[in-house]
Amino acid sequence: MITRGTVVKLDRSLPLVELQDGERVRCEHATDLVKHGSERAVIGDEVEVSIPDAHDVCVMDRILPRRTQLTRRDPQERTAGQVMAANFDTVFIVQPMNRLNLRRLERELVLAFETDADVAVLLTKSDLVNAEERADAVAEVSALVGADVPVLAISKACAEDIEAVRAMIPDDMTAVLMGQSGAGKSTLINQLTGQDVRKTSEVREVDGKGRHTTVSREIISVPGGGRIVDMPGVRGMGLWDAEQGIAAAFADIEQLAEQCRFRDCAHGHEPGCAVTNAIEAGSLSQQRLDSYQSLREELERTQARYRQRSWR
């Protein structure tokens, strides 16, 4: 018998698949899929599953086309992409307000925009800063992400903050959480579900880092809402096929570049450069341009390595 299902958990065991009738089964990849398939199943994948007679586990025969996917450069392989999650509707970028990292946020925005899903930024641990710092952080992040990306400040002590997040995950939608260890992802999920479904750990005061408490990828149902994907904290955020994401994350620079006198303007000392003119006028920061150029150079290096490998 062949049926369809969704990969709802990836841990140290075989992938856990929820079948159309609600039953959950462990599945191994079919031999043909392992030999000839370029992808392995990731959290959120829709798959075709066969249940053979006299078999301890089910068999995953086919991974269906993905409507969205979150992809980074594979940290183990500089010329390949690694899909981390699939078939979601919203990406929640989670950053702790007391350890806000705008340079990382820019990189996270590129990866999130590349998915074509909706994007929102959740600033957790807002109870650890004062009111002025909270307002400044929200304003700074809002200016960075643009008017189309919601920015929510969240305190674990404020029920209204949690309900605002719940409202962004309707019952027919799936959201994925992206952020470093210690950002507060597991705490947020526990508050959304009203249960301790995800382990949490303290963040070290010395360097602000936490252990990878979450070691599995799992889709969790949110009471009164849809579903949310929790993933282990991601350190490496290398770009992979991120042209669209960079254009969206740095739309202001891309729009300015179209006004430059020369089509190949490097935004350095060229005459008639609209980008450097904006920096001189104070409407664009040099730091933001530096980030944009650094990410573009990284993407170009990655693409060059991939082309070299393909030619061999």
PDB file of C-alpha atoms in Angstrom:
ATOM      1  CA  MET A   1       0.000   0.000   0.000  1.00  0.00           C
ATOM      2  CA  ILE A   2       1.263   3.469  -0.909  1.00  0.00           C
ATOM      3  CA  THR A   3       0.091   6.570   0.928  1.00  0.00           C
ATOM      4  CA  ARG A   4       1.225  10.137   1.500  1.00  0.00           C
ATOM      5  CA  GLY A   5       2.525  11.803   4.614  1.00  0.00           C
ATOM      6  CA  THR A   6       4.547  14.677   6.062  1.00  0.00           C
ATOM      7  CA  VAL A   7       7.952  14.451   7.737  1.00  0.00           C
ATOM      8  CA  VAL A   8       7.201  15.824  11.210  1.00  0.00           C
ATOM      9  CA  LYS A   9      10.356  14.943  13.103  1.00  0.00           C
ATOM     10  CA  LEU A  10      14.028  14.397  12.351  1.00  0.00           C
ATOM     11  CA  ASP A  11      16.208  13.158  15.173  1.00  0.00           C
ATOM     12  CA  ARG A  12      18.856  10.514  15.673  1.00  0.00           C
ATOM     13  CA  SER A  13      16.402   7.823  14.625  1.00  0.00           C
ATOM     14  CA  LEU A  14      14.661   7.301  11.285  1.00  0.00           C
ATOM     15  CA  PRO A  15      12.470  10.178  10.017  1.00  0.00           C
ATOM     16  CA  LEU A  16       9.036  10.294  11.645  1.00  0.00           C
ATOM     17  CA  VAL A  17       6.226  10.689   9.096  1.00  0.00           C
ATOM     18  CA  GLU A  18       2.624  11.606   9.855  1.00  0.00           C
ATOM     19  CA  LEU A  19       0.352   9.795   7.410  1.00  0.00           C
ATOM     20  CA  GLN A  20      -2.865  11.217   5.985  1.00  0.00           C
ATOM     21  CA  ASP A  21      -4.940   9.315   8.553  1.00  0.00           C
ATOM     22  CA  GLY A  22      -2.945  10.823  11.435  1.00  0.00           C
ATOM     23  CA  GLU A  23      -0.854   7.755  12.195  1.00  0.00           C
ATOM     24  CA  ARG A  24       2.845   8.414  12.775  1.00  0.00           C
ATOM     25  CA  VAL A  25       5.424   5.939  11.499  1.00  0.00           C
ATOM     26  CA  ARG A  26       9.205   5.747  11.234  1.00  0.00           C
ATOM     27  CA  CYS A  27      10.445   5.522   7.650  1.00  0.00           C
ATOM     28  CA  GLU A  28      13.663   4.642   5.926  1.00  0.00           C
ATOM     29  CA  HIS A  29      14.613   6.057   2.531  1.00  0.00           C
ATOM     30  CA  ALA A  30      14.035   3.667  -0.362  1.00  0.00           C
ATOM     31  CA  THR A  31      17.208   2.184  -1.805  1.00  0.00           C
ATOM     32  CA  ASP A  32      16.516   3.762  -5.192  1.00  0.00           C
ATOM     33  CA  LEU A  33      16.020   7.165  -3.550  1.00  0.00           C
ATOM     34  CA  VAL A  34      19.358   6.876  -1.746  1.00  0.00           C
ATOM     35  CA  LYS A  35      21.200   5.789  -4.883  1.00  0.00           C
ATOM     36  CA  HIS A  36      19.699   8.209  -7.381  1.00  0.00           C
ATOM     37  CA  GLY A  37      18.039  10.978  -5.407  1.00  0.00           C
ATOM     38  CA  SER A  38      19.928  14.257  -4.920  1.00  0.00           C
ATOM     39  CA  GLU A  39      17.992  15.102  -1.745  1.00  0.00           C
ATOM     40  CA  ARG A  40      17.157  13.471   1.550  1.00  0.00           C
ATOM     41  CA  ALA A  41      13.873  14.188   3.280  1.00  0.00           C
ATOM     42  CA  VAL A  42      13.836  17.258   5.511  1.00  0.00           C
ATOM     43  CA  ILE A  43      11.365  18.487   8.082  1.00  0.00           C
ATOM     44  CA  GLY A  44       8.101  19.484   6.393  1.00  0.00           C
ATOM     45  CA  ASP A  45       8.610  17.375   3.269  1.00  0.00           C
ATOM     46  CA  GLU A  46       5.560  15.766   1.702  1.00  0.00           C
ATOM     47  CA  VAL A  47       6.472  12.184   0.841  1.00  0.00           C
ATOM     48  CA  GLU A  48       5.037   9.014  -0.654  1.00  0.00           C
ATOM     49  CA  VAL A  49       5.322   6.079   1.712  1.00  0.00           C
ATOM     50  CA  SER A  50       4.872   2.369   1.138  1.00  0.00           C
ATOM     51  CA  ILE A  51       4.037  -0.057   3.917  1.00  0.00           C
ATOM     52  CA  PRO A  52       5.367  -3.453   2.813  1.00  0.00           C
ATOM     53  CA  ASP A  53       4.321  -6.683   4.468  1.00  0.00           C
ATOM     54  CA  ALA A  54       6.662  -8.162   7.060  1.00  0.00           C
ATOM     55  CA  HIS A  55       8.662  -4.954   7.328  1.00  0.00           C
ATOM     56  CA  ASP A  56       9.726  -3.373  10.592  1.00  0.00           C
ATOM     57  CA  VAL A  57       9.488   0.180   9.257  1.00  0.00           C
ATOM     58  CA  CYS A  58       7.835   1.927   6.343  1.00  0.00           C
ATOM     59  CA  VAL A  59       9.691   2.982   3.214  1.00  0.00           C
ATOM     60  CA  MET A  60       9.904   6.521   1.870  1.00  0.00           C
ATOM     61  CA  ASP A  61       9.705   6.075  -1.894  1.00  0.00           C
ATOM     62  CA  ARG A  62       9.442   9.660  -3.141  1.00  0.00           C
ATOM     63  CA  ILE A  63       9.895  13.225  -1.949  1.00  0.00           C
ATOM     64  CA  LEU A  64       7.240  15.420  -3.541  1.00  0.00           C
ATOM     65  CA  PRO A  65       8.109  18.854  -5.030  1.00  0.00           C
ATOM     66  CA  ARG A  66       8.614  21.534  -2.378  1.00  0.00           C
ATOM     67  CA  ARG A  67       6.613  24.764  -2.520  1.00  0.00           C
ATOM     68  CA  THR A  68       9.070  26.549  -0.186  1.00  0.00           C
ATOM     69  CA  GLN A  69      12.428  25.610   1.284  1.00  0.00           C
ATOM     70  CA  LEU A  70      14.993  27.158   3.608  1.00  0.00           C
ATOM     71  CA  THR A  71      18.481  26.575   2.216  1.00  0.00           C
ATOM     72  CA  ARG A  72      21.977  27.469   3.362  1.00  0.00           C
ATOM     73  CA  ARG A  73      25.393  26.519   2.046  1.00  0.00           C
ATOM     74  CA  ASP A  74      26.247  23.085   3.384  1.00  0.00           C
ATOM     75  CA  PRO A  75      28.789  23.696   6.202  1.00  0.00           C
ATOM     76  CA  GLN A  76      30.449  20.366   5.345  1.00  0.00           C
ATOM     77  CA  GLU A  77      30.604  21.037   1.593  1.00  0.00           C
ATOM     78  CA  ARG A  78      31.378  24.494   0.204  1.00  0.00           C
ATOM     79  CA  THR A  79      29.903  23.727  -3.228  1.00  0.00           C
ATOM     80  CA  ALA A  80      26.520  22.350  -2.210  1.00  0.00           C
ATOM     81  CA  GLY A  81      23.325  23.632  -0.638  1.00  0.00           C
ATOM     82  CA  GLN A  82      21.669  22.171   2.442  1.00  0.00           C
ATOM     83  CA  VAL A  83      17.885  22.330   2.754  1.00  0.00           C
ATOM     84  CA  MET A  84      16.884  22.738   6.403  1.00  0.00           C
ATOM     85  CA  ALA A  85      13.064  22.841   6.162  1.00  0.00           C
ATOM     86  CA  ALA A  86      10.344  22.682   3.523  1.00  0.00           C
ATOM     87  CA  ASN A  87       6.711  23.555   2.821  1.00  0.00           C
ATOM     88  CA  PHE A  88       6.169  26.373   5.317  1.00  0.00           C
ATOM     89  CA  ASP A  89       4.326  29.674   4.966  1.00  0.00           C
ATOM     90  CA  THR A  90       6.248  32.007   7.280  1.00  0.00           C
ATOM     91  CA  VAL A  91       9.819  32.362   8.523  1.00  0.00           C
ATOM     92  CA  PHE A  92      10.195  33.767  12.034  1.00  0.00           C
ATOM     93  CA  ILE A  93      13.696  35.163  12.521  1.00  0.00           C
ATOM     94  CA  VAL A  94      14.337  35.035  16.262  1.00  0.00           C
ATOM     95  CA  GLN A  95      16.885  37.339  17.883  1.00  0.00           C
ATOM     96  CA  PRO A  96      17.280  38.057  21.612  1.00  0.00           C
ATOM     97  CA  MET A  97      16.827  41.771  22.268  1.00  0.00           C
ATOM     98  CA  ASN A  98      19.584  41.834  24.875  1.00  0.00           C
ATOM     99  CA  ARG A  99      22.097  40.432  22.357  1.00  0.00           C
ATOM    100  CA  LEU A 100      20.891  41.961  19.116  1.00  0.00           C
ATOM    101  CA  ASN A 101      23.185  41.229  16.163  1.00  0.00           C
ATOM    102  CA  LEU A 102      22.212  43.314  13.133  1.00  0.00           C
ATOM    103  CA  ARG A 103      24.906  41.831  10.884  1.00  0.00           C
ATOM    104  CA  ARG A 104      23.606  38.327  11.503  1.00  0.00           C
ATOM    105  CA  LEU A 105      20.063  39.605  11.054  1.00  0.00           C
ATOM    106  CA  GLU A 106      20.956  40.880   7.580  1.00  0.00           C
ATOM    107  CA  ARG A 107      22.247  37.417   6.662  1.00  0.00           C
ATOM    108  CA  GLU A 108      19.170  35.732   8.143  1.00  0.00           C
ATOM    109  CA  LEU A 109      16.930  38.076   6.156  1.00  0.00           C
ATOM    110  CA  VAL A 110      18.660  37.084   2.921  1.00  0.00           C
ATOM    111  CA  LEU A 111      18.036  33.384   3.603  1.00  0.00           C
ATOM    112  CA  ALA A 112      14.444  34.035   4.705  1.00  0.00           C
ATOM    113  CA  PHE A 113      13.554  36.221   1.714  1.00  0.00           C
ATOM    114  CA  GLU A 114      14.994  33.595  -0.618  1.00  0.00           C
ATOM    115  CA  THR A 115      12.245  31.164   0.449  1.00  0.00           C
ATOM    116  CA  ASP A 116       9.390  33.307  -0.983  1.00  0.00           C
ATOM    117  CA  ALA A 117       7.528  32.780   2.309  1.00  0.00           C
ATOM    118  CA  ASP A 118       6.321  35.585   4.560  1.00  0.00           C
ATOM    119  CA  VAL A 119       8.979  36.915   6.936  1.00  0.00           C
ATOM    120  CA  ALA A 120       8.708  38.345  10.454  1.00  0.00           C
ATOM    121  CA  VAL A 121      11.282  39.215  13.127  1.00  0.00           C
ATOM    122  CA  LEU A 122      10.677  38.215  16.741  1.00  0.00           C
ATOM    123  CA  LEU A 123      12.802  40.069  19.304  1.00  0.00           C
ATOM    124  CA  THR A 124      12.711  37.840  22.363  1.00  0.00           C
ATOM    125  CA  LYS A 125      13.792  38.545  25.944  1.00  0.00           C
ATOM    126  CA  SER A 126      12.545  42.125  25.794  1.00  0.00           C
ATOM    127  CA  ASP A 127      12.023  41.926  29.570  1.00  0.00           C
ATOM    128  CA  LEU A 128      15.830  41.926  29.964  1.00  0.00           C
ATOM    129  CA  VAL A 129      16.196  45.500  28.649  1.00  0.00           C
ATOM    130  CA  ASN A 130      14.656  48.780  29.771  1.00  0.00           C
ATOM    131  CA  ALA A 131      11.852  50.589  27.959  1.00  0.00           C
ATOM    132  CA  GLU A 132      14.168  52.946  26.095  1.00  0.00           C
ATOM    133  CA  GLU A 133      16.435  50.134  24.908  1.00  0.00           C
ATOM    134  CA  ARG A 134      13.378  48.168  23.819  1.00  0.00           C
ATOM    135  CA  ALA A 135      12.016  51.052  21.749  1.00  0.00           C
ATOM    136  CA  ASP A 136      15.431  51.722  20.192  1.00  0.00           C
ATOM    137  CA  ALA A 137      15.895  48.065  19.238  1.00  0.00           C
ATOM    138  CA  VAL A 138      12.471  47.815  17.594  1.00  0.00           C
ATOM    139  CA  ALA A 139      13.065  51.062  15.680  1.00  0.00           C
ATOM    140  CA  GLU A 140      16.529  49.967  14.532  1.00  0.00           C
ATOM    141  CA  VAL A 141      15.354  46.557  13.345  1.00  0.00           C
ATOM    142  CA  SER A 142      12.237  48.004  11.699  1.00  0.00           C
ATOM    143  CA  ALA A 143      14.387  50.449   9.743  1.00  0.00           C
ATOM    144  CA  LEU A 144      16.600  47.575   8.605  1.00  0.00           C
ATOM    145  CA  VAL A 145      13.906  45.105   7.522  1.00  0.00           C
ATOM    146  CA  GLY A 146      11.509  47.570   5.905  1.00  0.00           C
ATOM    147  CA  ALA A 147       7.824  48.326   6.276  1.00  0.00           C
ATOM    148  CA  ASP A 148       6.616  44.983   4.877  1.00  0.00           C
ATOM    149  CA  VAL A 149       8.264  42.855   7.601  1.00  0.00           C
ATOM    150  CA  PRO A 150       6.538  42.769  11.014  1.00  0.00           C
ATOM    151  CA  VAL A 151       8.802  43.229  14.037  1.00  0.00           C
ATOM    152  CA  LEU A 152       7.479  41.975  17.384  1.00  0.00           C
ATOM    153  CA  ALA A 153       9.104  42.534  20.771  1.00  0.00           C
ATOM    154  CA  ILE A 154       8.358  39.567  23.026  1.00  0.00           C
ATOM    155  CA  SER A 155       8.552  39.127  26.769  1.00  0.00           C
ATOM    156  CA  LYS A 156       7.914  35.670  28.192  1.00  0.00           C
ATOM    157  CA  ALA A 157       6.041  37.372  31.029  1.00  0.00           C
ATOM    158  CA  CYS A 158       3.537  39.078  28.696  1.00  0.00           C
ATOM    159  CA  ALA A 159       0.639  36.932  27.484  1.00  0.00           C
ATOM    160  CA  GLU A 160      -0.319  39.555  24.896  1.00  0.00           C
ATOM    161  CA  ASP A 161       3.066  39.182  23.194  1.00  0.00           C
ATOM    162  CA  ILE A 162       2.583  35.423  22.877  1.00  0.00           C
ATOM    163  CA  GLU A 163      -0.942  35.853  21.518  1.00  0.00           C
ATOM    164  CA  ALA A 164       0.390  38.277  18.894  1.00  0.00           C
ATOM    165  CA  VAL A 165       2.702  35.530  17.646  1.00  0.00           C
ATOM    166  CA  ARG A 166      -0.113  32.950  17.735  1.00  0.00           C
ATOM    167  CA  ALA A 167      -2.242  35.256  15.578  1.00  0.00           C
ATOM    168  CA  MET A 168       0.465  35.122  12.898  1.00  0.00           C
ATOM    169  CA  ILE A 169       0.100  31.313  12.626  1.00  0.00           C
ATOM    170  CA  PRO A 170      -3.519  30.591  11.518  1.00  0.00           C
ATOM    171  CA  ASP A 171      -4.710  27.011  11.757  1.00  0.00           C
ATOM    172  CA  ASP A 172      -3.931  26.258   8.117  1.00  0.00           C
ATOM    173  CA  MET A 173      -0.397  27.699   8.182  1.00  0.00           C
ATOM    174  CA  THR A 174       3.085  26.491   9.152  1.00  0.00           C
ATOM    175  CA  ALA A 175       5.871  28.735  10.447  1.00  0.00           C
ATOM    176  CA  VAL A 176       9.551  27.911  10.859  1.00  0.00           C
ATOM    177  CA  LEU A 177      11.775  29.382  13.591  1.00  0.00           C
ATOM    178  CA  MET A 178      15.301  30.433  12.632  1.00  0.00           C
ATOM    179  CA  GLY A 179      17.868  31.682  15.123  1.00  0.00           C
ATOM    180  CA  GLN A 180      20.928  30.906  17.195  1.00  0.00           C
ATOM    181  CA  SER A 181      21.032  28.742  20.291  1.00  0.00           C
ATOM    182  CA  GLY A 182      19.903  30.735  23.297  1.00  0.00           C
ATOM    183  CA  ALA A 183      17.689  33.044  21.245  1.00  0.00           C
ATOM    184  CA  GLY A 184      14.557  31.856  23.049  1.00  0.00           C
ATOM    185  CA  LYS A 185      12.969  29.651  20.372  1.00  0.00           C
ATOM    186  CA  SER A 186      12.188  26.725  22.673  1.00  0.00           C
ATOM    187  CA  THR A 187      10.838  29.023  25.396  1.00  0.00           C
ATOM    188  CA  LEU A 188       8.541  30.629  22.822  1.00  0.00           C
ATOM    189  CA  ILE A 189       7.222  27.252  21.685  1.00  0.00           C
ATOM    190  CA  ASN A 190       6.560  26.185  25.267  1.00  0.00           C
ATOM    191  CA  GLN A 191       4.572  29.359  25.805  1.00  0.00           C
ATOM    192  CA  LEU A 192       2.599  28.935  22.579  1.00  0.00           C
ATOM    193  CA  THR A 193       1.682  25.343  23.433  1.00  0.00           C
ATOM    194  CA  GLY A 194       1.224  25.826  27.175  1.00  0.00           C
ATOM    195  CA  GLN A 195       3.460  22.798  27.755  1.00  0.00           C
ATOM    196  CA  ASP A 196       7.149  22.063  28.262  1.00  0.00           C
ATOM    197  CA  VAL A 197       7.450  20.372  24.891  1.00  0.00           C
ATOM    198  CA  ARG A 198      10.968  21.677  24.233  1.00  0.00           C
ATOM    199  CA  LYS A 199      13.873  21.673  26.674  1.00  0.00           C
ATOM    200  CA  THR A 200      15.472  25.002  27.526  1.00  0.00           C
ATOM    201  CA  SER A 201      18.816  25.919  29.070  1.00  0.00           C
ATOM    202  CA  GLU A 202      20.424  28.997  30.502  1.00  0.00           C
ATOM    203  CA  VAL A 203      22.621  31.263  28.392  1.00  0.00           C
ATOM    204  CA  ARG A 204      26.156  31.848  29.666  1.00  0.00           C
ATOM    205  CA  GLU A 205      26.638  35.352  30.999  1.00  0.00           C
ATOM    206  CA  VAL A 206      30.305  35.413  29.888  1.00  0.00           C
ATOM    207  CA  ASP A 207      29.676  35.266  26.130  1.00  0.00           C
ATOM    208  CA  GLY A 208      25.883  35.221  25.825  1.00  0.00           C
ATOM    209  CA  LYS A 209      25.918  31.761  24.219  1.00  0.00           C
ATOM    210  CA  GLY A 210      23.807  28.764  25.056  1.00  0.00           C
ATOM    211  CA  ARG A 211      24.035  25.027  24.501  1.00  0.00           C
ATOM    212  CA  HIS A 212      22.226  23.378  21.611  1.00  0.00           C
ATOM    213  CA  THR A 213      19.335  22.278  23.820  1.00  0.00           C
ATOM    214  CA  THR A 214      17.177  21.433  20.801  1.00  0.00           C
ATOM    215  CA  VAL A 215      18.829  18.568  18.931  1.00  0.00           C
ATOM    216  CA  SER A 216      15.931  17.536  16.681  1.00  0.00           C
ATOM    217  CA  ARG A 217      13.842  19.238  14.031  1.00  0.00           C
ATOM    218  CA  GLU A 218      10.157  18.892  14.795  1.00  0.00           C
ATOM    219  CA  ILE A 219       6.782  20.241  13.660  1.00  0.00           C
ATOM    220  CA  ILE A 220       4.672  21.142  16.687  1.00  0.00           C
ATOM    221  CA  SER A 221       0.958  21.930  16.711  1.00  0.00           C
ATOM    222  CA  VAL A 222       0.018  25.271  18.268  1.00  0.00           C
ATOM    223  CA  PRO A 223      -3.310  25.257  20.167  1.00  0.00           C
ATOM    224  CA  GLY A 224      -5.603  27.832  18.606  1.00  0.00           C
ATOM    225  CA  GLY A 225      -3.283  28.143  15.628  1.00  0.00           C
ATOM    226  CA  GLY A 226      -1.364  26.228  13.006  1.00  0.00           C
ATOM    227  CA  ARG A 227       1.980  24.466  13.250  1.00  0.00           C
ATOM    228  CA  ILE A 228       5.493  25.650  13.993  1.00  0.00           C
ATOM    229  CA  VAL A 229       8.857  24.102  13.101  1.00  0.00           C
ATOM    230  CA  ASP A 230      11.544  24.259  15.770  1.00  0.00           C
ATOM    231  CA  MET A 231      15.105  23.604  14.692  1.00  0.00           C
ATOM    232  CA  PRO A 232      18.437  23.454  16.509  1.00  0.00           C
ATOM    233  CA  GLY A 233      20.247  26.768  16.735  1.00  0.00           C
ATOM    234  CA  VAL A 234      22.047  27.478  13.471  1.00  0.00           C
ATOM    235  CA  ARG A 235      25.585  28.864  13.676  1.00  0.00           C
ATOM    236  CA  GLY A 236      26.681  28.686  10.053  1.00  0.00           C
ATOM    237  CA  MET A 237      24.525  30.773   7.728  1.00  0.00           C
ATOM    238  CA  GLY A 238      26.459  30.492   4.479  1.00  0.00           C
ATOM    239  CA  LEU A 239      24.626  31.765   1.412  1.00  0.00           C
ATOM    240  CA  TRP A 240      23.548  29.458  -1.386  1.00  0.00           C
ATOM    241  CA  ASP A 241      21.728  30.603  -4.549  1.00  0.00           C
ATOM    242  CA  ALA A 242      20.654  33.785  -2.749  1.00  0.00           C
ATOM    243  CA  GLU A 243      20.391  36.400  -5.499  1.00  0.00           C
ATOM    244  CA  GLN A 244      16.708  37.009  -4.835  1.00  0.00           C
ATOM    245  CA  GLY A 245      17.221  37.094  -1.079  1.00  0.00           C
ATOM    246  CA  ILE A 246      19.978  39.702  -1.271  1.00  0.00           C
ATOM    247  CA  ALA A 247      17.879  41.847  -3.592  1.00  0.00           C
ATOM    248  CA  ALA A 248      14.970  41.726  -1.129  1.00  0.00           C
ATOM    249  CA  ALA A 249      17.038  42.219   2.027  1.00  0.00           C
ATOM    250  CA  PHE A 250      18.905  45.173   0.507  1.00  0.00           C
ATOM    251  CA  ALA A 251      16.167  46.589  -1.682  1.00  0.00           C
ATOM    252  CA  ASP A 252      17.213  50.146  -0.821  1.00  0.00           C
ATOM    253  CA  ILE A 253      20.731  49.627  -2.181  1.00  0.00           C
ATOM    254  CA  GLU A 254      19.488  47.746  -5.243  1.00  0.00           C
ATOM    255  CA  GLN A 255      17.112  50.608  -6.066  1.00  0.00           C
ATOM    256  CA  LEU A 256      19.857  53.189  -5.620  1.00  0.00           C
ATOM    257  CA  ALA A 257      22.215  51.162  -7.820  1.00  0.00           C
ATOM    258  CA  GLU A 258      19.752  51.420 -10.698  1.00  0.00           C
ATOM    259  CA  GLN A 259      20.282  55.197 -10.606  1.00  0.00           C
ATOM    260  CA  CYS A 260      24.087  55.026 -10.879  1.00  0.00           C
ATOM    261  CA  ARG A 261      25.634  56.546 -14.003  1.00  0.00           C
ATOM    262  CA  PHE A 262      27.457  53.326 -14.902  1.00  0.00           C
ATOM    263  CA  ARG A 263      25.757  49.926 -15.045  1.00  0.00           C
ATOM    264  CA  ASP A 264      28.865  48.206 -13.618  1.00  0.00           C
ATOM    265  CA  CYS A 265      29.323  50.741 -10.829  1.00  0.00           C
ATOM    266  CA  ALA A 266      31.232  49.254  -7.877  1.00  0.00           C
ATOM    267  CA  HIS A 267      29.906  51.963  -5.518  1.00  0.00           C
ATOM    268  CA  GLY A 268      33.375  53.148  -4.641  1.00  0.00           C
ATOM    269  CA  HIS A 269      34.787  56.292  -6.212  1.00  0.00           C
ATOM    270  CA  GLU A 270      32.941  56.233  -9.541  1.00  0.00           C
ATOM    271  CA  PRO A 271      31.373  59.538 -10.634  1.00  0.00           C
ATOM    272  CA  GLY A 272      27.596  59.653 -10.576  1.00  0.00           C
ATOM    273  CA  CYS A 273      27.239  56.841  -8.012  1.00  0.00           C
ATOM    274  CA  ALA A 274      23.816  57.122  -6.397  1.00  0.00           C
ATOM    275  CA  VAL A 275      24.842  54.750  -3.587  1.00  0.00           C
ATOM    276  CA  THR A 276      27.843  56.763  -2.396  1.00  0.00           C
ATOM    277  CA  ASN A 277      25.813  59.951  -2.821  1.00  0.00           C
ATOM    278  CA  ALA A 278      23.229  58.490  -0.421  1.00  0.00           C
ATOM    279  CA  ILE A 279      25.992  57.704   2.094  1.00  0.00           C
ATOM    280  CA  GLU A 280      27.304  61.257   1.889  1.00  0.00           C
ATOM    281  CA  ALA A 281      23.766  62.587   2.342  1.00  0.00           C
ATOM    282  CA  GLY A 282      23.286  60.418   5.439  1.00  0.00           C
ATOM    283  CA  SER A 283      20.340  58.399   4.071  1.00  0.00           C
ATOM    284  CA  LEU A 284      22.405  55.188   3.816  1.00  0.00           C
ATOM    285  CA  SER A 285      25.079  53.930   6.213  1.00  0.00           C
ATOM    286  CA  GLN A 286      28.513  52.809   5.059  1.00  0.00           C
ATOM    287  CA  GLN A 287      28.153  49.783   7.323  1.00  0.00           C
ATOM    288  CA  ARG A 288      25.033  48.640   5.453  1.00  0.00           C
ATOM    289  CA  LEU A 289      26.793  49.001   2.100  1.00  0.00           C
ATOM    290  CA  ASP A 290      29.773  47.057   3.480  1.00  0.00           C
ATOM    291  CA  SER A 291      27.430  44.234   4.552  1.00  0.00           C
ATOM    292  CA  TYR A 292      25.743  44.207   1.145  1.00  0.00           C
ATOM    293  CA  GLN A 293      29.031  44.039  -0.728  1.00  0.00           C
ATOM    294  CA  SER A 294      30.435  41.393   1.611  1.00  0.00           C
ATOM    295  CA  LEU A 295      27.405  39.120   1.113  1.00  0.00           C
ATOM    296  CA  ARG A 296      27.493  39.646  -2.650  1.00  0.00           C
ATOM    297  CA  GLU A 297      31.199  38.732  -2.746  1.00  0.00           C
ATOM    298  CA  GLU A 298      30.527  35.626  -0.632  1.00  0.00           C
ATOM    299  CA  LEU A 299      27.766  34.533  -2.994  1.00  0.00           C
ATOM    300  CA  GLU A 300      29.972  35.100  -6.039  1.00  0.00           C
ATOM    301  CA  ARG A 301      32.765  32.992  -4.489  1.00  0.00           C
ATOM    302  CA  THR A 302      30.317  30.188  -3.746  1.00  0.00           C
ATOM    303  CA  GLN A 303      28.927  30.266  -7.278  1.00  0.00           C
ATOM    304  CA  ALA A 304      32.444  30.267  -8.736  1.00  0.00           C
ATOM    305  CA  ARG A 305      33.412  27.186  -6.701  1.00  0.00           C
ATOM    306  CA  TYR A 306      30.240  25.423  -7.824  1.00  0.00           C
ATOM    307  CA  ARG A 307      30.960  26.198 -11.497  1.00  0.00           C
ATOM    308  CA  GLN A 308      34.527  24.944 -11.151  1.00  0.00           C
ATOM    309  CA  ARG A 309      33.320  21.718  -9.608  1.00  0.00           C
ATOM    310  CA  SER A 310      30.670  21.277 -12.327  1.00  0.00           C
ATOM    311  CA  TRP A 311      33.283  21.630 -15.087  1.00  0.00           C
ATOM    312  CA  ARG A 312      35.450  18.822 -13.717  1.00  0.00           C
TER     313      ARG A 312
END
